[in-house]
Coordinates of C-alpha atoms and ligand atoms in Angstrom, one line a residue:
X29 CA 118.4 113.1 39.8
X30 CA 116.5 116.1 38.7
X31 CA 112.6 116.3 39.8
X32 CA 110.2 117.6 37.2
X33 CA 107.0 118.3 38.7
X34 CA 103.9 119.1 36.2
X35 CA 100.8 120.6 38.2
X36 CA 97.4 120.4 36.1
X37 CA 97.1 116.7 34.7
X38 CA 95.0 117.5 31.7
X39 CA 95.7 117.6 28.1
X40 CA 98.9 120.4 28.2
X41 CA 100.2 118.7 31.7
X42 CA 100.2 114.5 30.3
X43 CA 101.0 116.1 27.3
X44 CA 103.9 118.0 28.5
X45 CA 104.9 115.2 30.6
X46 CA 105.3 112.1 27.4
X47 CA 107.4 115.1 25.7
X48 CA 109.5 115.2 28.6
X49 CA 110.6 111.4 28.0
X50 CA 110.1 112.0 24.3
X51 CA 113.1 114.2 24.3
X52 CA 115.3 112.0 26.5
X53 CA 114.6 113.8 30.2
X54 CA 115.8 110.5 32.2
X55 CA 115.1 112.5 35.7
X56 CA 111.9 112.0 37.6
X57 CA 108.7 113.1 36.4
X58 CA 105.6 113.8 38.6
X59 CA 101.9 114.6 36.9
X60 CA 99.5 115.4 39.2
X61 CA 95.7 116.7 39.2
X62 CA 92.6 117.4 41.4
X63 CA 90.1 115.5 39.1
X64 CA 90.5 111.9 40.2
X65 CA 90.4 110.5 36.9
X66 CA 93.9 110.3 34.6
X67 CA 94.1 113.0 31.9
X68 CA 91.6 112.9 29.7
X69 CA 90.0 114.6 26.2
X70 CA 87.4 117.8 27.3
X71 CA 86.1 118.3 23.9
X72 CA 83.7 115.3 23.9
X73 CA 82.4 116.3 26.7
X74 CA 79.7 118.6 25.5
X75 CA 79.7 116.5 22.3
X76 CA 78.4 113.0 21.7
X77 CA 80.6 112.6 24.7
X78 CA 78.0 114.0 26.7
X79 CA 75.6 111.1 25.8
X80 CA 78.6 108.5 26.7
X81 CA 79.5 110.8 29.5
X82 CA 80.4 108.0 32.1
X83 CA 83.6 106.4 30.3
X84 CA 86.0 109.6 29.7
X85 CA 88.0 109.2 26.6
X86 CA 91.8 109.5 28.2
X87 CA 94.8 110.9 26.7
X88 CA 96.8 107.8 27.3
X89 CA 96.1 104.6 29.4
X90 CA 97.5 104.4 32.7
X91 CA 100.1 101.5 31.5
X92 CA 101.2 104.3 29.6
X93 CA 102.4 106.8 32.2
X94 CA 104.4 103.3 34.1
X95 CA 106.2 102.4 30.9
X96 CA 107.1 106.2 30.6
X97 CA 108.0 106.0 34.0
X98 CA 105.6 109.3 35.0
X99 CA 104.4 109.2 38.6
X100 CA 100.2 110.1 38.1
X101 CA 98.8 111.6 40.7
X102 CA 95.6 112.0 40.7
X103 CA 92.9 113.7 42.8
X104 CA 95.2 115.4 44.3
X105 CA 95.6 119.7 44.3
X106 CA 98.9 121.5 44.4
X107 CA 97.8 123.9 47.6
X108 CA 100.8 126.1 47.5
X109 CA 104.2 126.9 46.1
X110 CA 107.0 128.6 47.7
X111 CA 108.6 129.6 44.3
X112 CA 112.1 130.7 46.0
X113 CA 112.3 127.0 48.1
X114 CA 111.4 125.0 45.1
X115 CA 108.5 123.5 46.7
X116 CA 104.7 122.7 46.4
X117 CA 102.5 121.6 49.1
X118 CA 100.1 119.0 48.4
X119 CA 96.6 118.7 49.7
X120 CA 97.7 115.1 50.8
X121 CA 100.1 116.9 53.0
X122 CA 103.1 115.7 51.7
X123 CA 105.7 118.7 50.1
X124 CA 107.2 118.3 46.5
X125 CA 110.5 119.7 45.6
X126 CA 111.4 120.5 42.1
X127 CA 114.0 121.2 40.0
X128 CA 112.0 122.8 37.4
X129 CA 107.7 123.4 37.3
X130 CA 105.1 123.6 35.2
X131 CA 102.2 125.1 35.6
X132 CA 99.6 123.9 33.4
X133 CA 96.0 123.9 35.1
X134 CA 93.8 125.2 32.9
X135 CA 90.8 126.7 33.3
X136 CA 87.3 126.6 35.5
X137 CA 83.4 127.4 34.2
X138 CA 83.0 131.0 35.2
X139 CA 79.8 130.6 37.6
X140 CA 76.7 132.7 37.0
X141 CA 76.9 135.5 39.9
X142 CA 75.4 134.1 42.7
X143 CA 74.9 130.4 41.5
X144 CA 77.8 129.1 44.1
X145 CA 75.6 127.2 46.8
X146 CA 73.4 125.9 43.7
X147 CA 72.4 122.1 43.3
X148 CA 71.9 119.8 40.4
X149 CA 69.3 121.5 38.7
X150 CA 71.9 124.6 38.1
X151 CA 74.9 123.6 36.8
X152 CA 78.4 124.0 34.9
X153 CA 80.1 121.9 32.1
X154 CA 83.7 121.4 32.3
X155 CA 84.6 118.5 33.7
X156 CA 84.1 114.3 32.9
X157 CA 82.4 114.5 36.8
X158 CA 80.2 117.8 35.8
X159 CA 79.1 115.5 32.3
X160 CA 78.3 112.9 34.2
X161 CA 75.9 114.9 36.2
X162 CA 74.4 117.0 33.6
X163 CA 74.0 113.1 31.2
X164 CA 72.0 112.0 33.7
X165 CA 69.1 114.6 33.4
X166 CA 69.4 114.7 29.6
X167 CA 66.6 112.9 28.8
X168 CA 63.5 113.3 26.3
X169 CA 61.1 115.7 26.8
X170 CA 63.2 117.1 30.0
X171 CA 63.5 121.3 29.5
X172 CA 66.9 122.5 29.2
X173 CA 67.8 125.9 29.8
X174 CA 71.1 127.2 28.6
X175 CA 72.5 130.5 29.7
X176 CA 75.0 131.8 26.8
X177 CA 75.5 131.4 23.4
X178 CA 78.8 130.1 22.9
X179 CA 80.7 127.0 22.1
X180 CA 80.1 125.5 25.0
X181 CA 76.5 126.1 25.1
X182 CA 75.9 126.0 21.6
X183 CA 77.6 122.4 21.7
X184 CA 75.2 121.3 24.7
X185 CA 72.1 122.4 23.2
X186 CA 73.1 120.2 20.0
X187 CA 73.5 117.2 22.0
X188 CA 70.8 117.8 23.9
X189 CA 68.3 118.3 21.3
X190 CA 69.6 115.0 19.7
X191 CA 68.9 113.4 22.9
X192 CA 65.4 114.2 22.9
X193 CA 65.0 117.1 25.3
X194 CA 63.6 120.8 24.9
X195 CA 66.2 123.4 24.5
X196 CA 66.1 127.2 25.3
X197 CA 69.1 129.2 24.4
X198 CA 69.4 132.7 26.0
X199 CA 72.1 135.5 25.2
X200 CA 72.4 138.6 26.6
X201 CA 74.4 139.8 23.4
X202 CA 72.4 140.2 20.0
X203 CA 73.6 137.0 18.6
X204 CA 75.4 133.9 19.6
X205 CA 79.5 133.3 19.1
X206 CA 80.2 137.3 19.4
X207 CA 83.4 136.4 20.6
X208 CA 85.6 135.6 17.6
X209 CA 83.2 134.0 15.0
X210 CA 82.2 136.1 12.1
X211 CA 79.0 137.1 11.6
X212 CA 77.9 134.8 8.4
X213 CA 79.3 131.8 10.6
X214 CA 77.0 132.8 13.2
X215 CA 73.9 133.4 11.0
X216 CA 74.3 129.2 10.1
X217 CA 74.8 128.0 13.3
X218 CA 71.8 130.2 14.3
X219 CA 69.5 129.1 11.6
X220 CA 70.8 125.1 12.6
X221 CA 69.5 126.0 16.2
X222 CA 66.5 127.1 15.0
X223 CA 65.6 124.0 12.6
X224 CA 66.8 121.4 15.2
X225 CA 64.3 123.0 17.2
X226 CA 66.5 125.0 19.9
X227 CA 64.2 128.2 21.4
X228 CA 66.6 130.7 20.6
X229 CA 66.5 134.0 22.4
X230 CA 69.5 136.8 21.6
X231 CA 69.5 140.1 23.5
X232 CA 68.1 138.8 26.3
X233 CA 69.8 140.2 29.5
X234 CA 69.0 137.7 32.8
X235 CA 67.8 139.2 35.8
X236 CA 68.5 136.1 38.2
X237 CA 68.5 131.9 38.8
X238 CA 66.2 130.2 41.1
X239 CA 66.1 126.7 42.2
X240 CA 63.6 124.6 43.2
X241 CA 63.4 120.8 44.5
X242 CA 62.0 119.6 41.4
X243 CA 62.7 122.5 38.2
X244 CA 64.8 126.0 37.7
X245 CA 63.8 129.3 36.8
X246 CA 65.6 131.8 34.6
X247 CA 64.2 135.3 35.3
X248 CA 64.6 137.8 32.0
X249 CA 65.2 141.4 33.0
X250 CA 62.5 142.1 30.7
X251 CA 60.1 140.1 33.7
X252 CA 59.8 136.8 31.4
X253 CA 60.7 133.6 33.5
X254 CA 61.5 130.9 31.7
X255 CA 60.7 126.9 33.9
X256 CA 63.5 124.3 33.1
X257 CA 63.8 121.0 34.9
X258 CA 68.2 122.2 34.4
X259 CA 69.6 125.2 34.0
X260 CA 72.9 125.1 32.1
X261 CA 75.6 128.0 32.6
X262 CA 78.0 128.2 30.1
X263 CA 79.5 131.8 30.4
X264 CA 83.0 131.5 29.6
X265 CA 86.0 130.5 31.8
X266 CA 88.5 131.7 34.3
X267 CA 91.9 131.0 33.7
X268 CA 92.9 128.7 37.2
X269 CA 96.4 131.4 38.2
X270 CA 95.5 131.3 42.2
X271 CA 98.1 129.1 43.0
X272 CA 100.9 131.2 40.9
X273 CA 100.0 134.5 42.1
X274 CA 100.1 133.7 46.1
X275 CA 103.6 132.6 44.9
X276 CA 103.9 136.0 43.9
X277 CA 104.0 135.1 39.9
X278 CA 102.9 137.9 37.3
X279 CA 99.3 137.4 36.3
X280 CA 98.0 139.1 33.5
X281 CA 94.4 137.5 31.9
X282 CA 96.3 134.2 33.5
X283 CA 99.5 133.2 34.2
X284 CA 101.6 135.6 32.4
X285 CA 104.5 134.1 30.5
X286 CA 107.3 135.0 27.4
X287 CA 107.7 133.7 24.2
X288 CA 109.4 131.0 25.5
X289 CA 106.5 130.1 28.0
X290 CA 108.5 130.9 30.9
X291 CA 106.9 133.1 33.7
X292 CA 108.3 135.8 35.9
X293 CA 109.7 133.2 38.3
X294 CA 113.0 131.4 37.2
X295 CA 112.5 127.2 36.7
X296 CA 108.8 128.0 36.2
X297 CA 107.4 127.5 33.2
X298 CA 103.1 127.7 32.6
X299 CA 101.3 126.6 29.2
X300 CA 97.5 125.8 28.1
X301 CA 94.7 127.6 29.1
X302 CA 96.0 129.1 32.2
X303 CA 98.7 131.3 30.4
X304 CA 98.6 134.2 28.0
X305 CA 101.6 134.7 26.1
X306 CA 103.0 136.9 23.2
X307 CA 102.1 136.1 19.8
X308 CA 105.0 137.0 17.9
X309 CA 103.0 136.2 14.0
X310 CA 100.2 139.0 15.4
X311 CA 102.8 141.4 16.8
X312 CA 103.8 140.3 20.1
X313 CA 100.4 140.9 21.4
X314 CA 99.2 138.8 24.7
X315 CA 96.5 136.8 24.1
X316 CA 95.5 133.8 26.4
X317 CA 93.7 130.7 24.1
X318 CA 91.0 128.3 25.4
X319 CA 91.7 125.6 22.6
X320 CA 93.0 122.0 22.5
X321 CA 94.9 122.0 19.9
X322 CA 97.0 124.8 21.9
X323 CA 97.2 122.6 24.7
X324 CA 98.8 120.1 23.1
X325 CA 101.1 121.9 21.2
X326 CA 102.2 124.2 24.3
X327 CA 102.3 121.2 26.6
X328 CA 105.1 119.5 23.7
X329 CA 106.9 123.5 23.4
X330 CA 106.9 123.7 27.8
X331 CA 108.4 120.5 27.9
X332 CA 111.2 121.3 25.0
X333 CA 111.9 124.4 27.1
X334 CA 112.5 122.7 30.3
X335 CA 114.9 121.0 28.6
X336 CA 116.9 123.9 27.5
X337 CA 115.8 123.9 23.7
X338 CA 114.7 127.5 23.7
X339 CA 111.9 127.6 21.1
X340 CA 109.5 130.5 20.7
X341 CA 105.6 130.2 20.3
X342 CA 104.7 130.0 16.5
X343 CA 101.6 127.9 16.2
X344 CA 98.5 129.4 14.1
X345 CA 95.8 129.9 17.2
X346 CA 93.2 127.5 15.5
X347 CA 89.8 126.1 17.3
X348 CA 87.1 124.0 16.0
X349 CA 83.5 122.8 16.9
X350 CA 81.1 120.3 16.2
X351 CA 77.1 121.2 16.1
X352 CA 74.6 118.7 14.4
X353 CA 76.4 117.8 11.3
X354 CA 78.0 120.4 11.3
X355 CA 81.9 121.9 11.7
X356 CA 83.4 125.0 12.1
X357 CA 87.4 125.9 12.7
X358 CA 88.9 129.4 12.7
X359 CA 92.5 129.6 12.4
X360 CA 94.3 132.8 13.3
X361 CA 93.3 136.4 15.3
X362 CA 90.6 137.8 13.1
X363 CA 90.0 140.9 15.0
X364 CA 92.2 143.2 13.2
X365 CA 91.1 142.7 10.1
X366 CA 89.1 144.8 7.8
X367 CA 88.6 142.9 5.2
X368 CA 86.8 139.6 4.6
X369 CA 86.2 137.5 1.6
X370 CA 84.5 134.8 1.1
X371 CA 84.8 131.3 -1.1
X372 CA 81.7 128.8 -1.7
X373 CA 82.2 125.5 -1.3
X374 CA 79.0 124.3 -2.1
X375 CA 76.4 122.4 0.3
X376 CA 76.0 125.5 2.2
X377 CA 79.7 125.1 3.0
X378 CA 82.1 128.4 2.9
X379 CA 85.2 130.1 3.5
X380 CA 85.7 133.5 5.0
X381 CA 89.2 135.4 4.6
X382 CA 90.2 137.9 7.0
X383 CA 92.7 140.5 5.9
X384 CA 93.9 143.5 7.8
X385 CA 94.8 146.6 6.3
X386 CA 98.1 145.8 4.4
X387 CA 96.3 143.0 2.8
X388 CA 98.2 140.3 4.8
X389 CA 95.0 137.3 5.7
X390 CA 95.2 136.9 9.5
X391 CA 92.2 134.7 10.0
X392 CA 90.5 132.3 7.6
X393 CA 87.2 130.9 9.4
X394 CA 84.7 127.8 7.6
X395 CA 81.8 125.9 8.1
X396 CA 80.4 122.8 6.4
X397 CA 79.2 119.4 6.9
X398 CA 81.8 117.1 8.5
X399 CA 85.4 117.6 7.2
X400 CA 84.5 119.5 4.5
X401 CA 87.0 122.5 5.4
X402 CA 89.4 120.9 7.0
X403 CA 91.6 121.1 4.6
X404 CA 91.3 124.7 3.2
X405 CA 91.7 125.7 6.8
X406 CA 94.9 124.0 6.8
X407 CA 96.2 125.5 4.3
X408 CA 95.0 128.8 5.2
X409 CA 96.5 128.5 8.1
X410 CA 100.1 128.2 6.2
X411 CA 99.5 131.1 4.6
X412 CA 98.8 132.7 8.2
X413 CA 102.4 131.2 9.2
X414 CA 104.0 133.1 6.5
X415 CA 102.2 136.1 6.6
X416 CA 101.4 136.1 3.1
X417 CA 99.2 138.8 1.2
X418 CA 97.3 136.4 -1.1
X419 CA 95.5 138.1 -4.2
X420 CA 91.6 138.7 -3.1
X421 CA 90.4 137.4 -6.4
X422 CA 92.1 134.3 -6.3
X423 CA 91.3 133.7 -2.5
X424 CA 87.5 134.0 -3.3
X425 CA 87.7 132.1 -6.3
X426 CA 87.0 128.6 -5.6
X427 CA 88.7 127.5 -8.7
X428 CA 92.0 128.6 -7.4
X429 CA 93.4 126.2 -5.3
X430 CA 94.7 127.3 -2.0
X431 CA 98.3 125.4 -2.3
X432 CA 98.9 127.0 -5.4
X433 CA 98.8 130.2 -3.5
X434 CA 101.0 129.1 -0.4
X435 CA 103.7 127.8 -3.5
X436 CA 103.7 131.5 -4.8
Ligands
FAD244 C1 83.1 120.9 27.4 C2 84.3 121.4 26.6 C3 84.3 121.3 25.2 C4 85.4 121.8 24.6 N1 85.5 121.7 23.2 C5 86.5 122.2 22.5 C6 86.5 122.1 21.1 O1 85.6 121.6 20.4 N2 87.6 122.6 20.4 C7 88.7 123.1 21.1 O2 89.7 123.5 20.4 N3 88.7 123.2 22.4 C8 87.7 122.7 23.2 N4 87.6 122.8 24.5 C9 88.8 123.4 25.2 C10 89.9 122.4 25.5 O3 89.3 121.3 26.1 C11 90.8 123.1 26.5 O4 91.4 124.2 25.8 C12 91.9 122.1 27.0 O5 91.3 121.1 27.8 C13 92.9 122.9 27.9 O6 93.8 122.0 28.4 P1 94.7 122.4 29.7 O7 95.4 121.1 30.0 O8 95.4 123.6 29.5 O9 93.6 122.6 30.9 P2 92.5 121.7 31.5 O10 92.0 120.7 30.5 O11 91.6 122.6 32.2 O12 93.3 120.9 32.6 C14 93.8 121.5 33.8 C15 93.8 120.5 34.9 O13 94.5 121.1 36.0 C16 93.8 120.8 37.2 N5 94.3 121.7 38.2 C17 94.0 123.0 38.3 N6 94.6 123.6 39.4 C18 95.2 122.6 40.0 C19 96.0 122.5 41.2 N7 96.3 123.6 42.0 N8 96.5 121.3 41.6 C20 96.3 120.2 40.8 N9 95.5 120.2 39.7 C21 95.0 121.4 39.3 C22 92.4 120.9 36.8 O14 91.6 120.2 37.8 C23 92.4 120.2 35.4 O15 92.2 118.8 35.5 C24 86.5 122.4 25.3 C25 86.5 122.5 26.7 C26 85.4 122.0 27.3 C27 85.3 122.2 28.8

């Protein structure tokens, strides 16, 4: 009977593995993780999850991976793989062989330089155990410093100012979300900061983290130090590619795989965060996606490839995030674009179109309250599947509805 092993149980790797018996795959499947918790949802985590932090909100219930006849592991790590014998050492010292892999474990917090040997008062978000930990000195009046302006500290100082506590954001770069999010979409989620209270400081390069029995200190290169009872680090990730390149496996920002999410390594396969891969919609460039909604979709396309299917990568990248009342989502690669329009929704809401040079829309970002762009998004992301060069009036005119455009 063929042996399907999955190593990563988070959302691509439980995903991967109910496609697997979705499709028919009657062999044996094995799912197995380091977290000793089954697979489970990250985005809550630095959302109102945060506040419910100590039940995590699981991809399926463990009755779920018996009647689908998936062997769970969990809290257990895949040490090493000997990609020519077929076989993965466990950390419970017992050896796996496979007929076919995949590689799906994510991503880790990238630590502040120096932070390794820290304790609780300087910490990372990106697991239910680190939520946990950070939830329990979330509390009113308690000073939260967050290093970095991005989602996942932008999300944390939200929840933490709803919780009650003091919040001081600080970026090195001139304003938060540089990475992806247009500018206008910044400006709001800036100004939301600011009126819910959040000490916001752009521009601000950090000079080093100290830690104390009973508070934290930021020190500013500019010789400001800045006292918080916790110090949050949310820097950005690293894609988690140690185990595949001892096995000799190409790496390239992650585990490098093809169109087909195969790596360099026959009967391996990689998908989620770990992996960059081609993007055949923006020209076949590499990119590598930190996203959910990716996760899930390349956990479903790894598992139809292990079963011989052959299907190519075609989603729309697409993210979203949740700060107060409000929601953004970005669908498409918006970096090649020179053009962007905009369409008013109303409420503050809007749309922003992002055409490159030939007038094709690569990128369509929004922000609102609630769903309130859910759907244009949707549908501008259609019109990013078919590479379609929409007329700029009737993109910015909110009259003009965005199916009538995706019909033509
Ligand atoms: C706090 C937070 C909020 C987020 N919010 C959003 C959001 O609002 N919108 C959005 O689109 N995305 C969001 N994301 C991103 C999204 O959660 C990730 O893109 C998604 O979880 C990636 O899934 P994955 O299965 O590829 O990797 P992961 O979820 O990282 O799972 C990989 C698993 O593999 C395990 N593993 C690694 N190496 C080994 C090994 N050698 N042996 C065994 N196990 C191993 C890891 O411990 C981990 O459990 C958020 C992420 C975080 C952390």
């Amino acid at each position: 009977m063929s042996h399907f092993v999955i190593v990563g149980a988070g959302e691509c790797g439980a995903r991967a593995a109910f496609a697997l018996r979705e499709k028919g795959f009657d062999g044996e499947i094995t799912l197995l993780g380091t977290e000793p918790v089954a697979p489970y949802e990250r985005p809550p985590l630095s959302k109102d999850g945060l506040a419910l932090a100590l039940e995590p909100k699981s991809v399926a219930t463990l009755e779920r991976y018996d009647e689908a006849g998936i062997d769970l592991l969990t809290g257990v790590t895949a040490r090493t793989l000997d990609a020519m014998g077929k076989t993965i050492a466990l950390s419970d010292g017992r050896n796996l062989v496979y007929d076919k892999l995949l590689l799906a474990t994510g991503a880790r917090a990238r630590p502040f330089p120096g932070m390794e040997g820290a304790g609780k008062r300087i910490r990372l978000l990106r697991t239910h155990a680190d939520a946990c930990a950070l939830s329990e000195m979330l509390r009113p009046g308690q000073h939260m410093a967050v290093i970095g302006g991005g989602f996942i500290g932008l999300e944390f100082a939200a929840t933490a100012r709803k919780l009650g506590a003091d919040v001081t954001v600080i970026e090195g770069l001139p304003r938060v979300l540089m990475r992806g999010v247009p500018e206008a979409i910044a400006e709001v989620i800036s100004q939301r900061h600011a009126d819910g209270g959040v000490d916001l400081r752009c521009g601000q390069a950090i000079a080093s983290l100290q830690e104390e029995p009973d508070r934290a200190r930021v020190l500013l290169k500019s010789g400001e130090i800045i006292t918080a009872d916790l110090v949050l680090v949310g820097i950005g990730a690293i894609p988690n590619a140690d185990l595949a390149e001892t096995a000799g496996l190409r790496i390239e920002n992650g585990i490098a795989v093809n169109e087909l999410l195969e790596t360099s390594s026959a009967d391996i396969y990689a998908a989620g965060d770990c992996c960059s891969f081609p993007l055949a919609l923006y020209g076949g460039r590499r990119v590598r996606l930190e996203s959910w909604r990716n996760a899930q979709e390349q956990g479903v396309l790894a598992a139809a490839n292990m079963l011989g299917e052959n299907q190519t990568i075609s989603a729309v990248p697409w993210f979203w995030s949740d700060q107060y009342d409000l929601t953004l989502q970005i669908a498409g690669l918006a970096d090649t674009a020179v053009t962007t329009l905009r369409r008013d929704l109303g409420d503050g809401a809007f749309l922003l179109f992002h055409l490159d040079e030939t007038g094709r829309l690569v990128a369509a970002s929004g922000i609102g309250q609630g769903n309130v762009v859910a759907r244009d998004i949707r549908l501008a992301e259609m019109l990013i599947a078919k590479r379609a060069c929409p007329s700029p009036d009737a993109l910015m005119a909110s009259t003009v509805k965005l199916k009538s455009l995706l019909a033509a």
